[in-house]
Each structure stands twice: as structure tokens, then as C-alpha cells.
Amino acid sequence: MTQTYWLEHAWLDTYVEPGVALDVTDGRITAVRTGVDTPPPGAEILRGLTLPGLANAHSHAFHRALRGTVQVGSGTFWTWREIMYSFADKLTPDTHHALARAVYAEMALAGVTAVGEFHYVHHAHGGTPYADPNAMGEALIAAAVEAGIRITLLDTAYVSAGFGQPPNHHQLRFSDGSAEAWAERSSLLKDRDHARIGAAIHSVRAVPAGQLATVARWAEERRAPLHVHLSEQTAENDACQAAHGCTPTQLLADHGVLGPRTTGVHNTHLTDEDIALLGHSRTGTCMCPTTERDLADGIGPAAALQRAGSPLSLGSDSHAVIDLLEEARAMELNERLHTRTRGHWTAAALLRAASADGHAALGWEDAGTLEAGALADFTTIALDSVRTAGPVPRLGGETAVFAATAADVRHTVVGGRHVVRDGAHALVPDVPQALAQAVEALRA
């Protein structure tokens, strides 16, 4: 059966078009018709500006519990990490599921239709496997389907606390003992309609150099996405130089990790040679500006990376906020602060990073565009709020990128099905309450 959606305004890759009809069959867009001035009979009417669904390419769902907790006093990434570990210690498959379900519902309310979950809390306390060794990962996959969004579970290899150091007592829950054991466990996870299984290297400090190729080979054999935290902190760079005499980027290149299906997350503190390596190999870059500023990480060279050939995507990472429009806006505004010049990306380029390129980084190459054959995943932004009221530009998404926020999302459709309608989640009736209860369960 075909369902028609009539879009008052639609973002069609480079421009805003009024009066667009989308025909959707079996969860995919089958036709895009422009110049449709009035809604066809029986059409679902979406008033506002409709964009392709947004892709949150880097998430740690349980970090959402830290929001509002870690803002007191001073410190660095490393002091924040100790607080984060205290929350990780309290996770069980049930509490992880409840929190992730609420967090993914919050994402749907923000227009996100797919999430990349960088998942590393695998085992029970002390590193003891659950009866189902992937109980934690399966909890996240179930949470996504219950919240109505797609997920790429980036199952993460995490072996050591640092170069030559065994995992500490917190990290025993993360570690499989070796990359080979990680590969054996993660191979039990299977793709399904709403879920893809990818791989991640937590960082060069957490996976010994001799084991990096094992993770890269696992991803290559499955043609799966591979993500890695890369040079988020200068301390990581210094430790890598001391241990291996090279930068983390060079170490990854030497062990076959870089490539078009690989995405470096943060890529904050890079040399010119690092940027060239990432660009030449077509390794992607996932910027997480709201987390990078929250943790005082620094401003990464996003513009230079893109010029070198590294595709850009965006993530909300620690969920200091969940707002992909803010992530897109922040990437441009950070670059303005760094260079003291304006206009580094067009609104179109920023929206592509938040949609099509983000989906591609997660292995959903058939999502993130409003065109025939694509997955019917899209989101509609109100044009009558105090932030967005005014003329709708025809040749840009400036209203979406530079004025709107997640609070302006009116509808979210995934696979042709309304997940958010008129600002209300269709599957999780009270998202704030679900969040409050899930967070309280970890804080208690």
C-alpha cells in the first residue's frame, strides 16, 4: 500500500522546494513530486520544513545520566571520566535498556532517525560475561526498536587502560581480554531490519597496536563500519609518541585501520600529516561539538579535514544536549571563533553532514536523502516558532541550521511510520518521565 506525504516545504539536497509530495511504499520513498501546491486527497500533511532524517553518528547512551551532574566545579576530560565510570559501574542490561530507550526517544523528538551507539560496557562487574555474552548490546538494539529509530551498534574493542597497562577495575566490564576474544563475541551479533552491527576501536590506548588489525579485519570481512576515538586529548598523542614514536593517526594507518568505511571520532589534535593521511584514505570524521566544548577538548580542524577529503558527520556523544541542528551550527561557529572569519560551510553542507553523510558513516547508505529509492526517514521542523518565524529561504537551509533547535521538530517519520507526530512521541508516551526514571535508577 502506498502512502502519500505532502510536505509544505522540503529540503531537496541544495534548496528548499514548496509543495512536495512523497509517495512511500514498504518503508521506502517511491516518488518525489514537486510543484504540488495543495495536498492530494488522503495525504499525510506535514506543515513546516521537512528534512531527511538526521543521523546521530556518535552516541554513548548511558552518558545521558550525567547531564546536569558534571557541571559543578572545575576539571578536565580526565576528571569527568572518573564520574562517568561511576555511572558505568551501575549499569545492568535492564537499566541500560531503560535509559537507552528514553534517550533514543529523546533523539526521535529531535529529528534523529538513526544512531551510532559506540558500545563498550559489555560484561558484568569484574568482567564476568553475562549468560548471553551480548546482553548489553541486545538491550541497546531492543531500546532502539522500542523508540522507533534505527541503530548501528558499534561494538567496541577495549582491552587495556593505556599503552602496556591492564584494564583498571572500572574497565574490566569493557574488556574481552583480547581483540580475538572481542571478535568471537561480537560475531554473535546479527544485522536485522532496524539494526546494523559495526565495530569500534575505543582508542589506540585501549587496543594494543598488535591487535588493531584484528578489529580492522573483522570490519573489512563484513563490510561493516569501523569507528575509533582519535586524538581527542593531547595526553593520548603524547602517550602514543612515547610508546610508538608516532601519532595515533599514523599508528592506525600502519595497522590498516584507515579507509572509507572507517570514521575517526573527534580528530581534535592532529598534525598536518595526520590530516593528509585521513583525507587521502577517505577516512571519515565525526565531530561532536557540544561534547567537545563541554569537556574542554578543543576545536578540531574540521574544515581542513574536509578539504583534505575526509567526509564529515556529527554526533551528540555524551548528550550534554541532543540536538543535531546545534551540532551542525556549532561546527561552523567553532570554526569562525578559531579563524575569525565566517562562512566555512553552506547550510547545505552542514545538513548533509547531519543527514546523508552521517547515515553513510553508520552503514545506512540508502538513508539521509529525500529521493526515490531511499528509506522513508524524514523529519519536519516548525516554521512558526519564535525561532523560525519569518520568510522561508528558497536557496538554503539557513533557517534550519542557524535558527531552529530540536525543540522545533514537529514530526519524525521512520520507514514511512510516524514516530513523532505534532511533537509527541508515538511509542514512548512520556519521554521526560521515562528519562527521569531511568536516570534516577542509576543515581540511586
Coordinates of N, CA and C in Angstrom, one line a residue, residues 57-60 63 77 80 118 120 201-203 205 227-234 236-237 249 263-270 275 278 283-303 305 310-319 327 331 334:
A57 N 25.7 10.2 14.7 CA 26.8 9.2 14.3 C 27.6 8.8 15.5
H58 N 27.5 9.4 16.7 CA 28.3 9.0 17.8 C 27.5 9.2 19.1
S59 N 27.2 8.1 19.8 CA 26.4 8.2 21.0 C 27.0 7.2 22.0
H60 N 27.0 7.7 23.3 CA 27.1 6.8 24.4 C 25.8 7.0 25.2
H63 N 25.7 8.0 29.0 CA 26.2 9.3 29.4 C 25.1 10.3 29.6
F77 N 38.8 16.6 31.0 CA 38.2 15.4 30.5 C 38.5 14.2 31.5
W80 N 36.3 14.3 34.5 CA 34.9 13.9 34.1 C 34.8 12.4 33.9
F118 N 28.2 3.8 20.2 CA 29.6 3.3 20.5 C 29.6 2.6 21.8
Y120 N 30.6 0.0 24.7 CA 31.7 -0.7 25.3 C 31.5 -1.3 26.6
I201 N 37.1 0.6 17.6 CA 38.3 0.6 18.4 C 38.2 1.7 19.4
H202 N 38.1 1.4 20.7 CA 37.8 2.5 21.6 C 38.8 3.6 21.4
S203 N 40.1 3.3 21.3 CA 41.2 4.3 21.1 C 42.5 3.5 20.9
R205 N 44.9 3.8 22.8 CA 45.4 3.5 24.1 C 44.7 2.3 24.7
H227 N 34.6 2.5 13.7 CA 34.8 3.8 14.3 C 35.9 3.7 15.3
V228 N 36.5 4.9 15.6 CA 37.6 4.9 16.6 C 37.7 6.3 17.2
H229 N 37.7 6.5 18.5 CA 38.1 7.7 19.1 C 39.5 8.1 18.8
L230 N 39.7 9.3 18.2 CA 41.0 9.6 17.7 C 41.5 11.0 18.1
S231 N 42.6 11.0 18.9 CA 43.2 12.3 19.2 C 42.3 13.3 19.8
E232 N 41.4 12.7 20.7 CA 40.5 13.6 21.5 C 41.3 14.5 22.5
Q233 N 42.3 13.9 23.0 CA 43.1 14.6 24.1 C 44.6 14.6 23.7
T234 N 45.3 15.7 24.0 CA 46.7 15.7 23.7 C 47.5 14.7 24.5
E236 N 46.7 11.6 25.0 CA 46.7 10.4 24.2 C 47.8 10.5 23.1
N237 N 48.0 11.7 22.5 CA 49.0 11.9 21.5 C 50.4 11.7 22.1
T249 N 47.1 8.7 14.6 CA 46.7 8.5 13.2 C 47.7 7.7 12.5
T263 N 35.7 5.7 10.5 CA 35.4 7.1 10.9 C 36.2 7.4 12.2
G264 N 37.0 8.4 12.2 CA 37.6 8.9 13.4 C 36.7 9.8 14.1
V265 N 36.5 9.6 15.4 CA 35.6 10.4 16.2 C 36.4 11.5 16.9
H266 N 36.1 12.7 16.8 CA 36.7 13.9 17.4 C 37.8 14.4 16.5
N267 N 38.9 13.6 16.3 CA 40.0 14.1 15.4 C 40.4 15.5 15.8
T268 N 40.6 15.7 17.1 CA 40.7 17.1 17.6 C 42.2 17.6 17.4
H269 N 43.1 16.9 17.9 CA 44.5 17.4 18.0 C 45.4 16.6 16.9
L270 N 45.4 17.1 15.7 CA 46.0 16.4 14.6 C 47.1 17.3 14.0
I275 N 46.2 14.9 9.1 CA 45.1 15.4 8.2 C 45.2 14.8 6.8
L278 N 44.3 11.0 6.8 CA 42.9 10.8 6.9 C 42.2 11.1 5.6
T283 N 39.1 8.4 5.1 CA 38.6 8.1 6.4 C 37.7 9.2 6.9
G284 N 36.5 8.9 7.4 CA 35.6 10.0 7.8 C 36.0 10.6 9.1
T285 N 35.3 11.7 9.4 CA 35.5 12.4 10.7 C 34.1 12.7 11.3
C286 N 33.9 12.3 12.5 CA 32.7 12.6 13.2 C 33.0 13.6 14.3
M287 N 32.5 14.8 14.1 CA 32.7 15.9 15.0 C 31.5 15.9 16.0
C288 N 31.8 16.2 17.3 CA 30.8 16.2 18.3 C 31.0 17.5 19.1
P289 N 30.6 18.7 18.5 CA 31.0 20.0 19.0 C 30.4 20.2 20.4
T290 N 29.2 19.8 20.7 CA 28.7 20.2 22.0 C 29.4 19.4 23.1
T291 N 29.8 18.2 22.9 CA 30.6 17.4 23.9 C 32.0 18.0 23.9
E292 N 32.6 18.2 22.8 CA 34.0 18.7 22.7 C 34.1 20.1 23.5
R293 N 33.1 20.9 23.4 CA 33.2 22.1 24.2 C 32.8 21.9 25.7
D294 N 31.9 21.0 25.9 CA 31.5 20.7 27.3 C 32.7 20.1 28.1
L295 N 33.5 19.2 27.4 CA 34.6 18.6 28.1 C 35.9 19.4 27.9
A296 N 35.9 20.6 27.3 CA 37.0 21.4 27.1 C 38.1 20.7 26.3
D297 N 37.7 19.9 25.3 CA 38.6 19.1 24.5 C 39.4 20.0 23.5
G298 N 38.7 21.0 23.0 CA 39.3 21.8 21.9 C 38.5 21.8 20.7
I299 N 38.9 22.6 19.7 CA 38.2 22.7 18.4 C 39.0 22.0 17.4
G300 N 38.4 20.9 16.8 CA 39.1 20.1 15.8 C 39.1 20.8 14.4
P301 N 40.1 20.4 13.6 CA 40.3 21.0 12.3 C 39.3 20.5 11.2
A302 N 38.0 20.6 11.5 CA 37.0 20.0 10.6 C 37.1 20.5 9.2
A303 N 37.3 21.8 9.0 CA 37.3 22.4 7.6 C 38.6 21.8 6.9
L305 N 40.1 19.0 7.4 CA 39.9 17.6 7.2 C 39.0 17.4 6.0
S310 N 38.2 14.1 3.9 CA 37.6 13.3 4.9 C 36.1 13.8 5.1
P311 N 35.2 12.9 4.8 CA 33.7 13.2 4.9 C 33.4 13.5 6.4
L312 N 32.5 14.5 6.6 CA 32.1 14.9 7.9 C 30.8 14.3 8.3
S313 N 30.7 13.9 9.6 CA 29.4 13.5 10.2 C 29.4 14.2 11.5
L314 N 28.2 14.0 12.2 CA 28.0 14.7 13.5 C 27.4 13.7 14.5
G315 N 27.8 14.0 15.8 CA 27.3 13.1 16.9 C 27.1 14.0 18.2
S316 N 26.2 13.5 19.0 CA 26.0 14.2 20.3 C 26.7 13.5 21.5
D317 N 27.4 12.4 21.2 CA 28.4 11.8 22.1 C 27.9 11.7 23.5
S318 N 28.3 12.6 24.4 CA 27.9 12.4 25.8 C 26.5 13.0 26.1
H319 N 25.9 13.6 25.1 CA 24.5 14.1 25.3 C 24.4 15.2 26.3
E327 N 24.6 20.8 16.7 CA 25.9 20.2 16.4 C 26.4 20.8 15.0
M331 N 29.6 23.5 14.6 CA 30.8 23.2 13.8 C 31.2 24.4 13.1
N334 N 32.2 27.3 15.7 CA 33.6 27.0 16.3 C 34.7 27.4 15.3

